[in-house]
Short mmCIF file of C-alpha atoms in Angstrom, two decimals:
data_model
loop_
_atom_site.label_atom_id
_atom_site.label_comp_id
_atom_site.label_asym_id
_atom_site.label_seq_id
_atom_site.Cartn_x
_atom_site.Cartn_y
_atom_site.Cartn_z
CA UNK A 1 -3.10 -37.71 -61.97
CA UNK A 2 -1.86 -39.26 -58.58
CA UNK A 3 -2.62 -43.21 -57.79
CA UNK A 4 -5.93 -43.54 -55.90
CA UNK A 5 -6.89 -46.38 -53.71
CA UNK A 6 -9.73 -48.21 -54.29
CA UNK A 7 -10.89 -51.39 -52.11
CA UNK A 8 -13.74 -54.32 -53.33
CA UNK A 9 -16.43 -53.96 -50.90
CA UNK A 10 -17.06 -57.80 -51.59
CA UNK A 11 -13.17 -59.10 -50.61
CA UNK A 12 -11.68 -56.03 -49.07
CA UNK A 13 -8.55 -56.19 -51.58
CA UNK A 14 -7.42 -52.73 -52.27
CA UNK A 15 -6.25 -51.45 -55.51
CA UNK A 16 -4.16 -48.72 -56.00
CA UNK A 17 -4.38 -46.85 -59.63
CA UNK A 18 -5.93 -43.99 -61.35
CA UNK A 19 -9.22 -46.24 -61.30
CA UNK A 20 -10.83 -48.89 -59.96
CA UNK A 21 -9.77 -52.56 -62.02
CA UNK A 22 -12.68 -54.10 -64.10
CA UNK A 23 -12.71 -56.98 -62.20
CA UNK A 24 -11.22 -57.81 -59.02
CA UNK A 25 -8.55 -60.09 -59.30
CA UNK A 26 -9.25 -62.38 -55.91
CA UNK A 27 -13.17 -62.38 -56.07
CA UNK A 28 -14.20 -61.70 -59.72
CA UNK A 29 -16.79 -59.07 -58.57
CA UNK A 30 -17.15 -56.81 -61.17
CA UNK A 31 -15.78 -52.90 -60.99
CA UNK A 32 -19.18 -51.28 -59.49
CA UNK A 33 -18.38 -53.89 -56.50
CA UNK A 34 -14.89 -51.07 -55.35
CA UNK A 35 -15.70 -47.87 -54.05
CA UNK A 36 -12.71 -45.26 -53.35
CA UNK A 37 -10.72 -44.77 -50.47
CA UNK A 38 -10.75 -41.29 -48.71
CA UNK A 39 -7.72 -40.09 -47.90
CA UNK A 40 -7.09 -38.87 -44.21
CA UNK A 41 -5.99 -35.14 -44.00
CA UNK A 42 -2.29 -34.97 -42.83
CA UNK A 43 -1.79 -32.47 -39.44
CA UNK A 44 -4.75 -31.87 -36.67
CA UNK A 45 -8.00 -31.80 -37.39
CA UNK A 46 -9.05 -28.24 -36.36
CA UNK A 47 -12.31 -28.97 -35.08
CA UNK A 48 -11.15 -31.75 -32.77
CA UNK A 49 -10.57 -31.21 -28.75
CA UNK A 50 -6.84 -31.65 -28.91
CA UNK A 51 -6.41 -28.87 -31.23
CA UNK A 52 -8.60 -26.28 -29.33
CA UNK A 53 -6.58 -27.52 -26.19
CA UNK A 54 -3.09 -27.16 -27.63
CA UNK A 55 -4.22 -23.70 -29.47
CA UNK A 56 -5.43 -22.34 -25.96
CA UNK A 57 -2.17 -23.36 -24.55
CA UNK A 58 -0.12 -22.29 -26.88
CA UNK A 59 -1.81 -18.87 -27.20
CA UNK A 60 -1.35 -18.10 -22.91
CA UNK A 61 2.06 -18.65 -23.53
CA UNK A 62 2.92 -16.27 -26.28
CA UNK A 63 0.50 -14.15 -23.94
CA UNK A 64 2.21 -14.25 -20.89
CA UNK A 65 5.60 -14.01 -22.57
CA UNK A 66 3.93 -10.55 -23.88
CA UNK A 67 2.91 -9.64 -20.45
CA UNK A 68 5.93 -10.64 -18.56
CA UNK A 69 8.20 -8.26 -21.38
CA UNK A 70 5.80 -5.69 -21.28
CA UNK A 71 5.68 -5.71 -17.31
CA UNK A 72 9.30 -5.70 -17.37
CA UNK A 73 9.95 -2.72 -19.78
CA UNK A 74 7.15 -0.61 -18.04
CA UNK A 75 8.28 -1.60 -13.86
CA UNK A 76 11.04 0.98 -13.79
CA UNK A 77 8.32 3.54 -15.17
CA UNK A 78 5.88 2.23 -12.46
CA UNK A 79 8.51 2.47 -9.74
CA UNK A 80 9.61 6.45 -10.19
CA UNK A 81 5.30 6.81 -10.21
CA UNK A 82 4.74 5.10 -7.02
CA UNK A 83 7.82 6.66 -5.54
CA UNK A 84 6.77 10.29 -6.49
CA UNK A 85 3.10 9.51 -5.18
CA UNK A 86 4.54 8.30 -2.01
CA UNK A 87 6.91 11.62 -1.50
CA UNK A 88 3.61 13.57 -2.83
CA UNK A 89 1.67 11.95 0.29
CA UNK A 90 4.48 12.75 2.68
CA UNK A 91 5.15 16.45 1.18
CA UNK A 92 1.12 16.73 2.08
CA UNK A 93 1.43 16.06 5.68
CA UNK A 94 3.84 18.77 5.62
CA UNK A 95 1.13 20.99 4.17
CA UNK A 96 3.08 21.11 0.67
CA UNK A 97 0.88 20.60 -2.01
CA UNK A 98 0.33 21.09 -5.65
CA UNK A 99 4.03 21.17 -6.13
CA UNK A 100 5.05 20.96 -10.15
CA UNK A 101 8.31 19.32 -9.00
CA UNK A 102 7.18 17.26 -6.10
CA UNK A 103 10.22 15.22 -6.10
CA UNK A 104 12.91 18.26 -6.05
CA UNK A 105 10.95 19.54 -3.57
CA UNK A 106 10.86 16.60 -1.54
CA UNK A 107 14.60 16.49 -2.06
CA UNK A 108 15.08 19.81 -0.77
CA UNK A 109 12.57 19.50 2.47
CA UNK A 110 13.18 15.85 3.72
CA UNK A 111 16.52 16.00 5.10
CA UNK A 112 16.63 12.12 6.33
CA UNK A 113 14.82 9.12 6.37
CA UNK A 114 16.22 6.98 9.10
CA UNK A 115 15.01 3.83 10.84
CA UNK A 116 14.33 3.31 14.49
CA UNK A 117 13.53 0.70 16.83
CA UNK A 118 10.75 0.92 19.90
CA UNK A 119 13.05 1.54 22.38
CA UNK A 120 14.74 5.03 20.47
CA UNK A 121 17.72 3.67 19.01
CA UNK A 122 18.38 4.55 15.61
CA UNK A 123 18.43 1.39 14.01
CA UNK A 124 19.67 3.01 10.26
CA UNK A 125 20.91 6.37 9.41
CA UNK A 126 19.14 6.42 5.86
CA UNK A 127 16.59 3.82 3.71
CA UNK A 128 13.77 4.11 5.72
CA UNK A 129 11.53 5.41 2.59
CA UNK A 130 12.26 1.80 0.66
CA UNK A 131 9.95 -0.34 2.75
CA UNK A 132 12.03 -3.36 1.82
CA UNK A 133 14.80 -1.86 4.15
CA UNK A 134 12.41 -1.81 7.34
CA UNK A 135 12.59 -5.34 9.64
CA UNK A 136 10.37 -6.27 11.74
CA UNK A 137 10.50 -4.34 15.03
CA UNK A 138 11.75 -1.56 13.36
CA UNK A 139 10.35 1.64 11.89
CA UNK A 140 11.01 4.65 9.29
CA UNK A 141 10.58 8.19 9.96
CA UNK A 142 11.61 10.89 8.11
CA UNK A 143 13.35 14.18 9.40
CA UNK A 144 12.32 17.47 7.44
CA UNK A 145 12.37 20.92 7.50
CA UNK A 146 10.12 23.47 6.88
CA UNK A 147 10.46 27.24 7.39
CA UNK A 148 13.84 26.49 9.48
CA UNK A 149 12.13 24.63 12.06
CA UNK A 150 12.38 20.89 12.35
CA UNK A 151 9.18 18.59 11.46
CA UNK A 152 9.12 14.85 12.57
CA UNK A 153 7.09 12.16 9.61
CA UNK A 154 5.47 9.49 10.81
CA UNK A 155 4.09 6.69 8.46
CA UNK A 156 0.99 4.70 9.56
CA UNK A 157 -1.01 1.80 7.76
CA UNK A 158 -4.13 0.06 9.30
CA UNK A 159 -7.50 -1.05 8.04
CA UNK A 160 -10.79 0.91 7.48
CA UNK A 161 -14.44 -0.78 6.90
CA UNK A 162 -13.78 -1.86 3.37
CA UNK A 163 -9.96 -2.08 2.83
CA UNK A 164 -6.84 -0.66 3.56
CA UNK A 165 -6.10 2.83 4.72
CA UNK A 166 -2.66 4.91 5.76
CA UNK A 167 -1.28 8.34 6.70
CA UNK A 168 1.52 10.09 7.60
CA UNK A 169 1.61 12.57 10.59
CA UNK A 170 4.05 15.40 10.83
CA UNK A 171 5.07 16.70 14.49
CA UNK A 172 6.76 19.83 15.11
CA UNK A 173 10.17 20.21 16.69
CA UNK A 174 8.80 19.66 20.25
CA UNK A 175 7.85 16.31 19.04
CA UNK A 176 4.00 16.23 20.18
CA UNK A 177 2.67 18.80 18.39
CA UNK A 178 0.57 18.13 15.08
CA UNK A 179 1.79 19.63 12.28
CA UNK A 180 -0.01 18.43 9.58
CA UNK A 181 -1.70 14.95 8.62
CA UNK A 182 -2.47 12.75 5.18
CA UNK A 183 -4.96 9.80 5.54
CA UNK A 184 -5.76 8.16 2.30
CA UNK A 185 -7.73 4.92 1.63
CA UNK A 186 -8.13 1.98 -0.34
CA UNK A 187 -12.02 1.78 -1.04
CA UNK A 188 -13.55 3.22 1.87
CA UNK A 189 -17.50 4.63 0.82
CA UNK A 190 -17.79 7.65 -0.57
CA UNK A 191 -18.98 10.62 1.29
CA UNK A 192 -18.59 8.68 4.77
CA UNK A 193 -15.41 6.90 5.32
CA UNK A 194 -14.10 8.07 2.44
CA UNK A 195 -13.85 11.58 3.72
CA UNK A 196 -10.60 11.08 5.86
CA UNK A 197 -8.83 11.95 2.70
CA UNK A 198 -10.39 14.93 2.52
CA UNK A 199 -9.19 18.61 3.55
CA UNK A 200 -12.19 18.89 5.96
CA UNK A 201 -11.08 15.63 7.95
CA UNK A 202 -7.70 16.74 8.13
CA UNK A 203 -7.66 20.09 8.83
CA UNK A 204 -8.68 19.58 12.43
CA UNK A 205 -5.61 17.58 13.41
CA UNK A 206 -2.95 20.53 13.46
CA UNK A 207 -2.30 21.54 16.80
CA UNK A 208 -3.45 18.90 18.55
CA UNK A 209 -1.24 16.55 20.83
CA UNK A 210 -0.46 13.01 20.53
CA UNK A 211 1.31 11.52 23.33
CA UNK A 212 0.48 11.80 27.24
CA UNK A 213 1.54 10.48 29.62
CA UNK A 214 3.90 8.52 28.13
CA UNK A 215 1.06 7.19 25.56
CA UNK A 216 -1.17 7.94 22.70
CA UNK A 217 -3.99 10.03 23.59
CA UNK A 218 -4.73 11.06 19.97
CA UNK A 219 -7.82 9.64 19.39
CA UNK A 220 -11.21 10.77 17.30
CA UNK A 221 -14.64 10.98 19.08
CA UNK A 222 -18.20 11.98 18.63
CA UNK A 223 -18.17 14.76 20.76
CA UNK A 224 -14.89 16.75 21.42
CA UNK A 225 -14.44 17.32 25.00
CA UNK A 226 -10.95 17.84 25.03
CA UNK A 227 -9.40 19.45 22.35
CA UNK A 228 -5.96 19.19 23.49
CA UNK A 229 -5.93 15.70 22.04
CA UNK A 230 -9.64 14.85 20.70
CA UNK A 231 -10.46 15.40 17.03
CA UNK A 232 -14.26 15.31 15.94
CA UNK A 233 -15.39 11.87 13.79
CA UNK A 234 -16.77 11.63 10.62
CA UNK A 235 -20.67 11.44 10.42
CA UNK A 236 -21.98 8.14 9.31
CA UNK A 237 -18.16 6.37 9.60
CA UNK A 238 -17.87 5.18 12.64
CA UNK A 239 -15.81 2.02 11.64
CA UNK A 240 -13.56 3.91 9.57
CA UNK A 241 -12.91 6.42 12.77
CA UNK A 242 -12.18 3.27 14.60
CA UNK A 243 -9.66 2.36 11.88
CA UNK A 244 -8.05 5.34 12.22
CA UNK A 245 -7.92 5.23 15.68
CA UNK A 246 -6.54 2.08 15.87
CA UNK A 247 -3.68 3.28 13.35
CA UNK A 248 -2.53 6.13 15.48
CA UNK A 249 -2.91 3.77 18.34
CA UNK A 250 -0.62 1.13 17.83
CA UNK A 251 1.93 3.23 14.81
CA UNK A 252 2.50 5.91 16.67
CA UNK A 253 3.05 3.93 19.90
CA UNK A 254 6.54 2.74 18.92
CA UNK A 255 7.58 6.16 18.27
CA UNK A 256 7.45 7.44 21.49
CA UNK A 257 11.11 6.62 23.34
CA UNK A 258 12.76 7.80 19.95
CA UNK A 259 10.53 11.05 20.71
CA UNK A 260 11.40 11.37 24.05
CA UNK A 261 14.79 11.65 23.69
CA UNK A 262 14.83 14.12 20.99
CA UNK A 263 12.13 16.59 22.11
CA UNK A 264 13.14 20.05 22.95
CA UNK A 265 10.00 21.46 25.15
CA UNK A 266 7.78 19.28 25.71
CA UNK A 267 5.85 20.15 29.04
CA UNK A 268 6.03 16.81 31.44
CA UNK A 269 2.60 15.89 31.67
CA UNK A 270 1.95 15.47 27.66
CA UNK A 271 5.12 13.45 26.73
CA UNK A 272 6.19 11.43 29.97
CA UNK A 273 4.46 11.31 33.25
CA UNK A 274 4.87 14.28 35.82
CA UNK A 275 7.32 14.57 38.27
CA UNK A 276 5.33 14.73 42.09
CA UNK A 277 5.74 18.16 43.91
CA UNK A 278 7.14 18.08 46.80
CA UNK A 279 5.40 19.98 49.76
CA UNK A 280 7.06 22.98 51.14
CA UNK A 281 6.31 24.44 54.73
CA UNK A 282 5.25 27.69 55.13
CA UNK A 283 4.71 28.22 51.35
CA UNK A 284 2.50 31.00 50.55
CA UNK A 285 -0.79 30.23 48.57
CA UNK A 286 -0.29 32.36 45.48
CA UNK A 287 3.36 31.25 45.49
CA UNK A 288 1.67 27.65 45.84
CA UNK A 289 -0.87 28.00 42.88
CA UNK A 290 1.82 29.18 40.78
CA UNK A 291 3.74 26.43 40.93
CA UNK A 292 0.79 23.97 40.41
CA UNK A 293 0.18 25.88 37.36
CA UNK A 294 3.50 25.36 36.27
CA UNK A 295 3.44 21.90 36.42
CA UNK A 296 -0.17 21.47 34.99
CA UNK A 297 0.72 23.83 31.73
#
């Protein structure tokens, strides 16, 4: 049996043995007069502070390490999804959907996605779909074709009632002319603002015009009066419809000179501003209204 330490309660001397002495050799008290010592337990005591503190450390580091290798083995994986759901959106402003092979389709529509600057220069011939590749002052825009004709992608991001919301708006090849649209959201409310990602909203915007003189004049309203360029609102959503608004508004805006230069029949008064007639003598009236017409169209 190991040596135990026992200590006179009277004196304090401490004896170390299997038992306590008979008599303790300073004071004389007898052997009832020692009690044994407890022995401390070696390591942390598991119910004090310090453990739980260095146990909760200890525990959100083999945590994070988890997370941060798990993260790190999954990102590729999240990368190709977010990629594919971004050339899904764009193939759906093209009015592609449903595809089983978005991305070779996307492959075999999208011919470029280049990178241009507000005045029309082409700023890059290729990386505009990587957003990291897009400065400040500059913008992407993809180049696709559908059916042999040539269809112009414009990306947009702005802010609904609740969150976040973006789009992308395909022109045709006369560079004004809706195409198709995709709005999508972050957390707008359901069945109100919510509904600009839905078929309904969006089916309205084809054919429409967005840019007159020499501006946006895409816009949504209660009330169409003009539906060259107005598209109805959304019931109940007012501030998402003035999100929306403000998104074609100031991302389509920059657009424009690049436009310009590479429409192919766009009639003067919807892309940049009219020329003035000048008056003719002795012009005859239906020759006269003709003209105006031809202007005005």
């Amino acid at each position: 049996m190991a040596a135990k330490k026992y200590v006179c309660k009277v004196c304090g001397y401490v004896h170390e043995g299997k038992e306590a002495p008979g008599v303790c050799p300073l004071c004389k008290a007898a052997a009832s007069e020692f009690e044994a010592v407890k022995e401390a337990k070696k390591g942390l005591d598991t119910n004090s502070d310090v453990y739980a503190i260095i146990y909760s450390v200890v525990m959100v580091v083999i945590v994070a390490f988890l997370l941060a290798g798990v993260s790190s083995v999954l990102k590729p994986t999240q990368d190709a999804n977010i990629e594919l759901d971004k050339k899904k959106q764009i193939l759906s402003s093209l009015n592609i959907k449903g595809q089983d092979d978005a991305a070779t389709v996307y492959a075999n529509v999208v011919k470029a996605d280049i990178i241009v600057d507000a005045e029309g220069n082409v700023k890059a011939e290729q990386g505009g779909f990587d957003d990291k590749n897009v400065k400040d002052g500059e913008y992407a825009l993809y180049i696709a074709e559908v059916d042999g004709a040539r269809k112009y992608i414009l990306p947009m991001t702005g802010n609904g009632l609740w969150g976040g919301i973006w789009g992308y708006l395909a022109l045709n090849d006369d560079c004004n002319t809706i195409y198709g649209v995709y709005f999508s959201h972050a957390s707008e409310t359901p069945g109100l603002g919510a509904e600009i990602a839905g078929d309904k909203f969006q089916s309205k915007f084809p054919g429409r015009k967005v840019y007159r003189d020499g501006d946006v004049a895409l816009t949504i309203v209660k009330g169409v009066k003009d539906e060259t360029v107005e598209v109805n609102a959304i019931s109940g959503a007012t501030i998402t419809c003035n999100g929306v608004n403000d998104m074609l508004k100031h991302k389509l805006n920059p657009y424009y000179n690049y436009l310009k230069k590479q429409a192919t029949a766009i009639p003067a008064t919807e892309l940049v501003p009219a020329e003035p007639v000048a008056e003719e003598e002795n012009v005859e009236p239906a020759a006269a209204d003709a003209a105006q017409e031809n202007v005005e169209e």
